[in-house]
Structure formats: structure tokens, C-alpha cells
CSV table of C-alpha atoms in Angstrom, one decimal:
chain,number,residue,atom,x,y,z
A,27,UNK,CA,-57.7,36.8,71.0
A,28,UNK,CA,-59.9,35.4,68.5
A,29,UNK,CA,-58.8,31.8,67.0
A,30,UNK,CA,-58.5,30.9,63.4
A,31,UNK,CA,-60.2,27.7,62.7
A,32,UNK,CA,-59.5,25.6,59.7
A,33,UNK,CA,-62.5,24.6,58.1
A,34,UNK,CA,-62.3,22.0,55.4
A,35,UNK,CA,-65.6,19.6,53.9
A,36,UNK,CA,-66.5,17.1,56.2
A,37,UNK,CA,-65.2,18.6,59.6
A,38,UNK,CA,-67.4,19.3,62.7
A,39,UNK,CA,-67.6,23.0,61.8
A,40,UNK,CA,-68.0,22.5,58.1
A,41,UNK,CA,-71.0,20.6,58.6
A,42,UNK,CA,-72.6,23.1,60.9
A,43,UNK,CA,-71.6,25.8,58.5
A,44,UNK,CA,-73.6,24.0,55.7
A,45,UNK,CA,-76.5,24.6,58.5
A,46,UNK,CA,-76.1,28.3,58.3
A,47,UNK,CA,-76.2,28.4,54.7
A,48,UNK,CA,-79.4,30.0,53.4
A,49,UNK,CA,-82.3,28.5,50.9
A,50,UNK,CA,-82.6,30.2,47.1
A,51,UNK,CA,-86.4,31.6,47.0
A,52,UNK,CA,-87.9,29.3,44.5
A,53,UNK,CA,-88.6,30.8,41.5
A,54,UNK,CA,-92.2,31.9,40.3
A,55,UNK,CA,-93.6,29.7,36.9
A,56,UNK,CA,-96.0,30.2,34.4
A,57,UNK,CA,-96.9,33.6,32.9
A,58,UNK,CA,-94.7,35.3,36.0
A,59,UNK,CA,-91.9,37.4,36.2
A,60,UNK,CA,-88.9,35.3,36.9
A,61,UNK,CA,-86.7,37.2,39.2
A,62,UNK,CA,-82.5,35.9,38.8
A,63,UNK,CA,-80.5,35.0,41.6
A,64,UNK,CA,-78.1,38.2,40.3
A,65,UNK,CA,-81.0,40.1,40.7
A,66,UNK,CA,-82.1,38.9,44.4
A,67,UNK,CA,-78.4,39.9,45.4
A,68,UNK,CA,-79.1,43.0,43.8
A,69,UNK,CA,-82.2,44.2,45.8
A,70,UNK,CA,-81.1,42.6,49.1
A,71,UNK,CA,-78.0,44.4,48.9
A,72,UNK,CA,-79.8,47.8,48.3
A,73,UNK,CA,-81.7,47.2,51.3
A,74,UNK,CA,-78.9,46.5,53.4
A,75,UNK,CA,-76.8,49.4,52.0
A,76,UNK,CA,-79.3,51.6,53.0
A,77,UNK,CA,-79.7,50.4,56.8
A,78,UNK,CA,-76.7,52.2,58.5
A,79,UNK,CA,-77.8,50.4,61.4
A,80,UNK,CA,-77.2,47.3,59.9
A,81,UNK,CA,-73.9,47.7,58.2
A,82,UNK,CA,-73.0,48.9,62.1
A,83,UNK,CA,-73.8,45.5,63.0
A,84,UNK,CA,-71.4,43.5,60.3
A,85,UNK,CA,-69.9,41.8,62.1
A,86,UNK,CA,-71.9,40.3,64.3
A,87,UNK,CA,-71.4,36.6,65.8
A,88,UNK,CA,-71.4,34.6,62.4
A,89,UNK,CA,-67.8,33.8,61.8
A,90,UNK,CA,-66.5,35.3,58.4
A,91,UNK,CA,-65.6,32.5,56.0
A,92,UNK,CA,-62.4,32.7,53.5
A,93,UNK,CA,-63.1,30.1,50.7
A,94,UNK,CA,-60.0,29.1,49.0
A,95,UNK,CA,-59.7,26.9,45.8
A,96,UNK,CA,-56.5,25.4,46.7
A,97,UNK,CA,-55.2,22.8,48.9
A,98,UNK,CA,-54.1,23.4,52.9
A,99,UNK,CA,-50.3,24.2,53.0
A,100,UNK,CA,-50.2,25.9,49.8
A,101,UNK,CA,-49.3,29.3,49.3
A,102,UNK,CA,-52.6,30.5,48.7
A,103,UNK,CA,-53.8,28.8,52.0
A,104,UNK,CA,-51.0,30.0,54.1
A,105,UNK,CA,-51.1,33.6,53.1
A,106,UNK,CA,-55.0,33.7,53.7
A,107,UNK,CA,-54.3,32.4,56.8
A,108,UNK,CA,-51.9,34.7,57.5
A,109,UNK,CA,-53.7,37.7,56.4
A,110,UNK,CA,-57.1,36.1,58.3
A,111,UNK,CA,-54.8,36.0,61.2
A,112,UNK,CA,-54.1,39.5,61.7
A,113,UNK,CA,-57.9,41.1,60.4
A,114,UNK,CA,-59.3,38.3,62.7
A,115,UNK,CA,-57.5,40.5,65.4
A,116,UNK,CA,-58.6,44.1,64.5
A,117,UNK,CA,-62.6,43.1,63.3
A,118,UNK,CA,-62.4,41.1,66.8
A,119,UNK,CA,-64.5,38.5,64.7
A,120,UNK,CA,-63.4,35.0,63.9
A,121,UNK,CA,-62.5,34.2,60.3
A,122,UNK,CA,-62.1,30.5,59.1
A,123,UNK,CA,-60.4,29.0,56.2
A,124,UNK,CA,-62.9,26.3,53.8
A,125,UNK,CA,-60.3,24.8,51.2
A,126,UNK,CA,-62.2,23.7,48.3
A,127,UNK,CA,-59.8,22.7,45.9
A,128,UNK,CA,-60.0,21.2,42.4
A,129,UNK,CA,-60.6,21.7,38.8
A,130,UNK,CA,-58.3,24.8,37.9
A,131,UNK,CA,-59.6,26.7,41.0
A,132,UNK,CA,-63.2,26.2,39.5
A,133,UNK,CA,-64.7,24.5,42.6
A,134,UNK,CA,-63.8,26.9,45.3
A,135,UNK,CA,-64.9,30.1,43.4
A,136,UNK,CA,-67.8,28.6,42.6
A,137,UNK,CA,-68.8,28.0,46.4
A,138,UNK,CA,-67.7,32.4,46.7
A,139,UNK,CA,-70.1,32.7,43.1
A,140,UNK,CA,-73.1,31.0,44.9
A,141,UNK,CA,-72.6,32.5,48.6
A,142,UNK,CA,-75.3,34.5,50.1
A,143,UNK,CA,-73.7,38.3,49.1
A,144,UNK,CA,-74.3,38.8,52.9
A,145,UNK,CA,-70.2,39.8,54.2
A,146,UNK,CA,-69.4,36.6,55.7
A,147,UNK,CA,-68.2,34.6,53.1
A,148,UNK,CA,-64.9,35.8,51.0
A,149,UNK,CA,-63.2,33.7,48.5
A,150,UNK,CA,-59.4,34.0,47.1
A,151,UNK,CA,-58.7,34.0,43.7
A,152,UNK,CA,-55.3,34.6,41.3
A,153,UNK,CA,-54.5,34.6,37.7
A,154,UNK,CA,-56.3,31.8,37.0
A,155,UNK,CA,-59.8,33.5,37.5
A,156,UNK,CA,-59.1,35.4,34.6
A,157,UNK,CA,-57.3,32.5,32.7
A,158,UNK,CA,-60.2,30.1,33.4
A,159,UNK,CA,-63.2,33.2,31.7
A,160,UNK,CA,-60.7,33.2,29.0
A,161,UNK,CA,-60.4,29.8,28.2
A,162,UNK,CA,-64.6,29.2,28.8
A,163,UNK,CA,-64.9,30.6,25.0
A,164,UNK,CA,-63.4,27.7,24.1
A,165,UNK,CA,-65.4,24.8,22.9
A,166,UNK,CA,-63.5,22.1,25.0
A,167,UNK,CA,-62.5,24.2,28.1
A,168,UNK,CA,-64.3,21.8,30.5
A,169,UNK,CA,-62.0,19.0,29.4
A,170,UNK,CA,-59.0,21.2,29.9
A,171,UNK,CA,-59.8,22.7,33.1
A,172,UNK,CA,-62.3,19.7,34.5
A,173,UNK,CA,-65.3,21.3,34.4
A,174,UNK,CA,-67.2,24.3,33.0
A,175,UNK,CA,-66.8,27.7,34.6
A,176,UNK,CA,-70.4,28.3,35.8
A,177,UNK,CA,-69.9,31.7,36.5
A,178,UNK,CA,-68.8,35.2,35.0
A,179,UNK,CA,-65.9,36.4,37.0
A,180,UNK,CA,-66.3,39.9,36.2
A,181,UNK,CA,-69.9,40.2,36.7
A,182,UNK,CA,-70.4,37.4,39.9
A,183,UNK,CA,-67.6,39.0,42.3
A,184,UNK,CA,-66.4,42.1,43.6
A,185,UNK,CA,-62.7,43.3,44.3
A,186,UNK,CA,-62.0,43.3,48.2
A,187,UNK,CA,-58.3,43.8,48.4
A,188,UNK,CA,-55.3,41.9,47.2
A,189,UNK,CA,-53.1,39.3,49.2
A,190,UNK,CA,-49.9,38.7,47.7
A,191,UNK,CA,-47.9,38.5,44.3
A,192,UNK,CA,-45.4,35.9,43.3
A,193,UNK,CA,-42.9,36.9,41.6
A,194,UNK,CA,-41.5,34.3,39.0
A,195,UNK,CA,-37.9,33.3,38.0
A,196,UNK,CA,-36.6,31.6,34.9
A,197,UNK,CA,-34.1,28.4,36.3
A,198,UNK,CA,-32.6,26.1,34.5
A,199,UNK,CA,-30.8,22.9,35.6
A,200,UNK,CA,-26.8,22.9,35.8
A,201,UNK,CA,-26.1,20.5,33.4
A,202,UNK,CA,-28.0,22.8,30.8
A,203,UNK,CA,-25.4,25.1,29.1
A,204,UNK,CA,-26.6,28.4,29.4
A,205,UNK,CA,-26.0,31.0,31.6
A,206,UNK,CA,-28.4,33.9,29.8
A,207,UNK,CA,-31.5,34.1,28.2
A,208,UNK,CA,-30.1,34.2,25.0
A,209,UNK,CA,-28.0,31.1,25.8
A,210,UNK,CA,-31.1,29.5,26.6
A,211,UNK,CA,-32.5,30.7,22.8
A,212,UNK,CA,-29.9,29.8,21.1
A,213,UNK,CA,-29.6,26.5,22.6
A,214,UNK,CA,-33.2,25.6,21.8
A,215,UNK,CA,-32.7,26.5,18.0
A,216,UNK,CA,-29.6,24.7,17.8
A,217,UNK,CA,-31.6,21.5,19.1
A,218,UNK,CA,-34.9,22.8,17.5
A,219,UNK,CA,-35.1,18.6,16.5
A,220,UNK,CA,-35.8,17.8,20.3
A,221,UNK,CA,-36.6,21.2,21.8
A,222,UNK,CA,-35.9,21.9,25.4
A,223,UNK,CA,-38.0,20.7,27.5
A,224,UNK,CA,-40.2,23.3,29.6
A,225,UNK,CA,-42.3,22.2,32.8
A,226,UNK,CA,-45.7,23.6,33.3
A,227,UNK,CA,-48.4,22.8,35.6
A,228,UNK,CA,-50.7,21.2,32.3
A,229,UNK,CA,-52.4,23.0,29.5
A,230,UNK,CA,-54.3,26.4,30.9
A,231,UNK,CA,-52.4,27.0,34.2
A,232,UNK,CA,-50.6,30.1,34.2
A,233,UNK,CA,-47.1,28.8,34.6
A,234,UNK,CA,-48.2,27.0,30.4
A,235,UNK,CA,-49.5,30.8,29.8
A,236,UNK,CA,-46.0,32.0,30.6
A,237,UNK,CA,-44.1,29.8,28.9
A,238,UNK,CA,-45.5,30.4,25.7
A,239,UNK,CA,-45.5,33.9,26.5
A,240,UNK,CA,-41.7,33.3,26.7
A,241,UNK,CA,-41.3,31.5,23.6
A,242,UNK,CA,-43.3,34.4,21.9
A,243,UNK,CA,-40.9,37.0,23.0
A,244,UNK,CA,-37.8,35.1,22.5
A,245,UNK,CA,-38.8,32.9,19.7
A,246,UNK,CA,-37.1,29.7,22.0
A,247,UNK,CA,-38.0,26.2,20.6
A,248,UNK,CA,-39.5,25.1,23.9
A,249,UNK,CA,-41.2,21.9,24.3
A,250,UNK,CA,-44.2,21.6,27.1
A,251,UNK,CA,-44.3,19.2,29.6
A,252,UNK,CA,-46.9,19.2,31.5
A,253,UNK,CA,-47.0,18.2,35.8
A,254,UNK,CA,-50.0,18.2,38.3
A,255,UNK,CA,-48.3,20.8,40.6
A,256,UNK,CA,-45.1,22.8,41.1
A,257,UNK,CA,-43.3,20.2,43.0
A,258,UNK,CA,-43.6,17.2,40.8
A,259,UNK,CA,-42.2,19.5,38.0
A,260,UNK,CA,-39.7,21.3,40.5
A,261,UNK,CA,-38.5,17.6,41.1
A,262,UNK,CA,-37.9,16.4,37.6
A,263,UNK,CA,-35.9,19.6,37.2
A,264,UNK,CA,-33.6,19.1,40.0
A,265,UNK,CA,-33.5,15.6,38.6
A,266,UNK,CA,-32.4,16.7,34.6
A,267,UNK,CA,-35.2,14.9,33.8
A,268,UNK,CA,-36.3,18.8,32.0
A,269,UNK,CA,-34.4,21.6,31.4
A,270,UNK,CA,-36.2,24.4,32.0
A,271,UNK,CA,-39.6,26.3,34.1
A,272,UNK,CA,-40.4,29.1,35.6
A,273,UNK,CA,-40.7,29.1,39.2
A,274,UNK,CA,-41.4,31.1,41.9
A,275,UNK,CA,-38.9,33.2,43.4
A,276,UNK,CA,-39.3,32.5,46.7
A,277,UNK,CA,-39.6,28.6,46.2
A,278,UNK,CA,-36.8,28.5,44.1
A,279,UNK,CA,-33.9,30.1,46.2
A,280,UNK,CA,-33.7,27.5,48.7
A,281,UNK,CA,-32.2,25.5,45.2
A,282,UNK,CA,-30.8,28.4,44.0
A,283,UNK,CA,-28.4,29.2,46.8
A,284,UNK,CA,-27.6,25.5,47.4
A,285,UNK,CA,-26.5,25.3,43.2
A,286,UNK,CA,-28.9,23.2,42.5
A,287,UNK,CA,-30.7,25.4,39.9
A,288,UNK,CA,-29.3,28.3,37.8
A,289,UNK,CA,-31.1,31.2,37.6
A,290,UNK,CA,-31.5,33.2,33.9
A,291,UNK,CA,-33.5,35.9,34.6
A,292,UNK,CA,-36.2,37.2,36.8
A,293,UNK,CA,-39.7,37.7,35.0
A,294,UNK,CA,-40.9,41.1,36.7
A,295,UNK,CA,-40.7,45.0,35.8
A,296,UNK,CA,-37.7,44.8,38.5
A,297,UNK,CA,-34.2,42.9,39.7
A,298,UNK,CA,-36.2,40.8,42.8
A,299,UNK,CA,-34.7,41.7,46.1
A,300,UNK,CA,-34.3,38.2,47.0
A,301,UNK,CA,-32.0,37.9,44.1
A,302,UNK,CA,-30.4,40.9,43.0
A,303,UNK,CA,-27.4,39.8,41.3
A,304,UNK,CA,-30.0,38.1,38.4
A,305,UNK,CA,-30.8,40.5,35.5
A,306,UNK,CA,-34.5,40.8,34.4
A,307,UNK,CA,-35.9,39.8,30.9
A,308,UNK,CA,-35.9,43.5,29.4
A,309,UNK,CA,-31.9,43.5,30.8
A,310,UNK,CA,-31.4,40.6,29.1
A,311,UNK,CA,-32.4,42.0,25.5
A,312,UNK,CA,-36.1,40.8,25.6
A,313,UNK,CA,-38.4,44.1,26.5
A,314,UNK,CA,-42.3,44.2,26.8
A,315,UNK,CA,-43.0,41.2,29.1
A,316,UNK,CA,-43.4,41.7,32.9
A,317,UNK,CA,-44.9,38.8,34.4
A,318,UNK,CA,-45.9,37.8,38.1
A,319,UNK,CA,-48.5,35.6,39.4
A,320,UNK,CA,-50.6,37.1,42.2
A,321,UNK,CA,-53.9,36.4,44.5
A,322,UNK,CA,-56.2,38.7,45.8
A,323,UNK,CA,-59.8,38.6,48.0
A,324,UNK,CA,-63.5,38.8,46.4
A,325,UNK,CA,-66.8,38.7,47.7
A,326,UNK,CA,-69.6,37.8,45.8
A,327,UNK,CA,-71.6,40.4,43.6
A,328,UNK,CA,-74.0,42.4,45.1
A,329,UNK,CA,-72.2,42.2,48.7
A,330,UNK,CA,-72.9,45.9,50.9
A,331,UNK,CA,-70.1,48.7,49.7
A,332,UNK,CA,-69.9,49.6,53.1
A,333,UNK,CA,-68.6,45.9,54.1
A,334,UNK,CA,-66.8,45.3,51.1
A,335,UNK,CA,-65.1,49.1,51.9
A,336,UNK,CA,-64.2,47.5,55.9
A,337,UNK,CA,-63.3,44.4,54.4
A,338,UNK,CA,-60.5,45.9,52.0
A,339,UNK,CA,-59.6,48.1,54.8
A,340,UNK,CA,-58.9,45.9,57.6
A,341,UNK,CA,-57.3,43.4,55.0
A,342,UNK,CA,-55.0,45.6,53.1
A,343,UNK,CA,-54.0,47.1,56.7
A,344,UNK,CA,-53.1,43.6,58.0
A,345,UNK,CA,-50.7,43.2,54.5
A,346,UNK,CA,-49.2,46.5,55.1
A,347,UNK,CA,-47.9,45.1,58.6
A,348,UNK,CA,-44.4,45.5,59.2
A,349,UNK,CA,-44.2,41.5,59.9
A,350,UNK,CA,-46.6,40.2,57.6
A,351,UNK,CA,-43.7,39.6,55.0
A,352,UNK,CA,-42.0,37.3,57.4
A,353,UNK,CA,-45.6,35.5,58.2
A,354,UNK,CA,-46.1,34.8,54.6
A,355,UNK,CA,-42.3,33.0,54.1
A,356,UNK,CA,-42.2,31.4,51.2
A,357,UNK,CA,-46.1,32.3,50.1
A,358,UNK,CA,-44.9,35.7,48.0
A,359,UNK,CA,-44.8,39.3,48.6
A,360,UNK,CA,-47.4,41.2,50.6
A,361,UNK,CA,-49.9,43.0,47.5
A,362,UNK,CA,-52.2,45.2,49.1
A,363,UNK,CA,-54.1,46.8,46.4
A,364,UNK,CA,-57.7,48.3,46.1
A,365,UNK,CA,-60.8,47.2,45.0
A,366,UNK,CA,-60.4,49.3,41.2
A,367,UNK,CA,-56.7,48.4,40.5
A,368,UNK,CA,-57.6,44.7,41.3
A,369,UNK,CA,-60.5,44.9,38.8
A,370,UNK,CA,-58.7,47.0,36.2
A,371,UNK,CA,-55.8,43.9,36.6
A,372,UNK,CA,-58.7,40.7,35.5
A,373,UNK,CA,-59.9,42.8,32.6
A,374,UNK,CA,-56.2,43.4,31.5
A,375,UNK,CA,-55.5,39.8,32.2
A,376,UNK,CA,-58.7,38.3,30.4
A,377,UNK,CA,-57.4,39.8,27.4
A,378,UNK,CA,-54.0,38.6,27.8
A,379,UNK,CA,-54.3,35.7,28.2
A,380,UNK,CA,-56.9,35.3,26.1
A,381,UNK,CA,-55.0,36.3,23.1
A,382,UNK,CA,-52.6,33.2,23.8
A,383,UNK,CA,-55.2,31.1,24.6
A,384,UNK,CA,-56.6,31.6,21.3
A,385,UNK,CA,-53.2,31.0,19.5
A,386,UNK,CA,-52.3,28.3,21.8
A,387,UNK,CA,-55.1,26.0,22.3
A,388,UNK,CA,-57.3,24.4,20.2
């Protein structure tokens, strides 16, 4: 059985994958045509594309490398490692896990952008791949974010397959007087002087998307207050130090079932299994917003169809697994999904998002 390594900067094994790592050709000068690193992925992939013999090959003994933007123990991290796991088992190749986390995902999917477009590396992306091209338009992004978005994410990568979706709940703590979405409305107008405080994870994360996606629909009198991550915000609420987030439903039924958060309304298309007894937003009298977070596989443009094909195969198989949804606990729900809905899903979501972006941030 093959192992799944954990590879991380400034391990044994990062350092001799940085040995593997390939050199850019340098680039010609003067009066010379000046070939682009887009276009050197271009022609090297044409040539691999057309040697059968070589895509027969993929894999050989280079280990396959998942690069993901987020910090080890996360649910990002443990669903890749999860998925990695089980396609690990049925390429009968290795596959390790880099975490490169930092600035709004930035770092990570840079590493993916810049990769040799060779098979073997694969990065992991989610909603904020399409949040972060959004918010580059903006003249102080790199502030926001913290740091520029040197690539295009619709033009540097390529769909593999998805991973999973998290689907989001709207809590609130027990002291806070409302029971219903429209409680929660009403309540925010009739203190429209002080607001009701709203955690996000800071200004251009998705859960600050959603919330004044929220307050758009309902016309709520939500006031932001921004945390560094889920569980800093998560404890605050707990704490009535705020009175409001959305949170994802798996994380938040642990506080749920215990009483010590009360549920309003789930944020997707459909009741949530895991809690079926609480109504969605269109039940609730609020119709036209279906929200859920999710994360899915890329490989950098210009990678062989044929491996990208295998890739999304032998991933999507692995999430279709009858025990993959207990592997990925708490992570979300398994979302395997092809190569054109994934793509289809950014273009939709750069638009989004960018429309509140625009109206939101300045």
C-alpha cells in the first residue's frame, strides 16, 4: 500500500522536492521573439499530448504533489488527504500533501500557477479563487488580501475534479431573541443604532461575501466584525460576545445539538440532512440565494488532457466511495464534479461576487 506523506516547507522531503523542481528557459533579448512561460506550457503540452507512449507512462516514480493553501488540520487539508488517500491506492503512485498557506489562499495557488504543467503537481482551491480575481480589479486588493494575485485563475489552471462542498448554516447565540430569519430582521431594524453584530473571517473572505449577501436579501442592519479564522469567531459567538455568523454545518452541530447555538436557517437550495428540522432561506420568505462554500482540484494550464482526464477520474471515483463521507467528518460533503461544471461554477462565481465586491469595498 502506498503511504501518504505530509510534505510541508522545510521538511526532509520538501527540500528534495525543491531538487526536482525544473529551471524556466531563460528568455531570448534584443530584437528576438520572446516566447511566455504560458506559451512554453503550451507547446510542451502538445508534445506530450501527442506521445501516447508517454501519457502511458504518467505516472511513473515521481510522487504526485497536492499543493494546498491552507493550514494542516483544516478542512481543506484533511479532505485532500482523504481523497489523496484513496487515488493514492488505485494510481498505485504516492501523492503528498505541501501546505502552503497564507495571504487569502494566494501563496499556495501561486506555487500550482508556477508548477511545471507536467501531472505531478495538483493544487486545491475553493471560493476564494474566484473571490480573490474579483477583488484584483480593485486598486487596494493587495492590502486586503496581503498580496497581489499574480495570476489569472481562469486562464493559469485547469478543472481536475471537485472535492467537497460545505454547506453553511445561519446560528445565532441563545441569548439573541430570535428564532427565524425574520426575527433576526426585525431585530436588527429595531436596534438599527447598534446593529447586530455579524462575525466574518475579515474583509474579502467568503463568509464577509455572504453576509452581505444576506443583508442584501433580507435588508438586516448587520454590523461586520471581522476574525482571523472560523474558530476565533465561533468562540466569541459561543461567548455573546456577537450575535450572529454563518457557519458551516458540519462544524456547527456539535454546538447545535449541545444548545449552545440556535440555528435560523440553512443557506443551500435544500433542508441539510444533518439538520432537517431547520427550514432554508427561500422557506423562510427570502428566495433567490443558495449559498455553499466548496473546494475542488486544479492543475496548472497547459497540463496533458489525457492526465488531467485520469486525474478527474481516479479523484472523482475515490469521492464517490461509499465511506469517503465518513473519512471526510467534519470536512463537508463529498462534491465530485467534472472538469466543465467546475469551470462553468468560477465564471459564475467571479461575477458574483464581483458585483458585491464592487458595492461593498472600496
Amino acid at each position: 500500500m502506498h503511504a501518504l506523506y505530509d510534505l510541508r516547507p522545510g521538511s526532509d522531503t520538501a527540500t528534495r522536492s525543491q531538487g526536482m523542481r525544473s529551471t524556466q528557459p531563460k528568455q531570448p533579448s534584443g530584437d528576438k521573439m520572446t516566447i511566455t512561460r504560458r506559451a512554453l506550457c503550451t507547446i510542451a503540452a502538445l508534445g506530450l499530448a501527442a506521445s501516447p507512449s508517454w501519457a502511458q507512462e504518467w505516472p511513473g516514480k515521481q510522487p504526485i504533489k497536492i499543493i494546498v493553501p491552507y493550514p494542516a488540520g483544516g478542512n481543506a487539508d484533511s479532505a485532500a488527504r482523504a481523497v489523496a488517500e484513496a487515488a493514492s491506492a488505485n494510481l498505485k503512485q504516492t501523492i503528498i500533501i505541501d501546505n502552503r498557506p497564507g495571504a487569502s489562499s494566494i501563496i499556495g495557488t501561486e506555487a500550482v500557477a508556477r508548477a511545471p504543467a507536467d501531472g505531478y503537481t495538483i493544487g486545491v482551491v475553493s471560493d476564494s479563487h474566484a473571490i480573490n480575481h474579483a477583488m484584483a480589479k480593485l486598486p487596494k486588493a493587495a492590502d486586503v488580501l496581503g498580496a497581489k494575485v499574480p495570476y489569472d485563475a481562469l486562464k493559469d489552471f485547469v478543472p481536475v475534479s471537485g472535492m467537497i462542498v460545505v454547506p453553511l448554516v445561519l446560528v445565532v447565540n441563545p441569548k439573541v431573541p430570535a428564532r427565524t430569519v425574520k426575527d433576526l430582521v426585525q431585530l436588527s431594524k429595531d436596534n438599527k443604532n447598534s446593529g447586530l453584530n455579524f462575525g466574518t473571517m475579515g474583509t474579502g473572505s467568503p463568509w464577509f461575501i455572504h453576509m452581505h449577501q444576506l443583508r442584501g436579501l433580507t435588508k438586516a442592519d448587520f454590523v461586520d466584525v471581522p476574525y482571523k479564522g472560523l474558530a476565533p469567531a465561533a468562540t466569541d459567538l459561543l461567548a455573546g460576545q456577537i450575535d450572529t455568523m454563518v457557519m458551516p454545518v458540519h462544524y456547527a452541530q456539535q454546538y447545535i445539538k449541545a444548545g449552545k447555538l440556535v440555528p435560523i436557517a440553512t443557506l443551500g437550495a435544500q433542508r441539510h440532512p444533518l439538520l432537517p428540522e431547520v427550514p432554508t432561506l427561500a422557506e423562510s420568505g427570502y428566495p433567490g440565494l443558495a449559498i455553499a462554500n466548496y473546494l475542488f482540484f486544479v492543475a496548472p494550464a497547459g497540463t496533458p488532457q489525457a492526465i488531467v482526464d485520469k486525474l478527474g477520474r481516479e479523484f472523482n471515483a475515490a469521492l464517490k466511495q461509499p465511506a469517503m463521507k465518513d473519512k471526510l467528518g467534519i470536512s463537508g460533503d463529498p462534491y465530485p464534479a467534472d472538469p466543465a461544471e467546475l469551470a462553468a461554477r468560477v465564471r459564475r462565481d467571479i461575477e458574483t461576487y464581483g458585483s458585491v465586491i464592487q458595492a461593498t469595498i472600496k
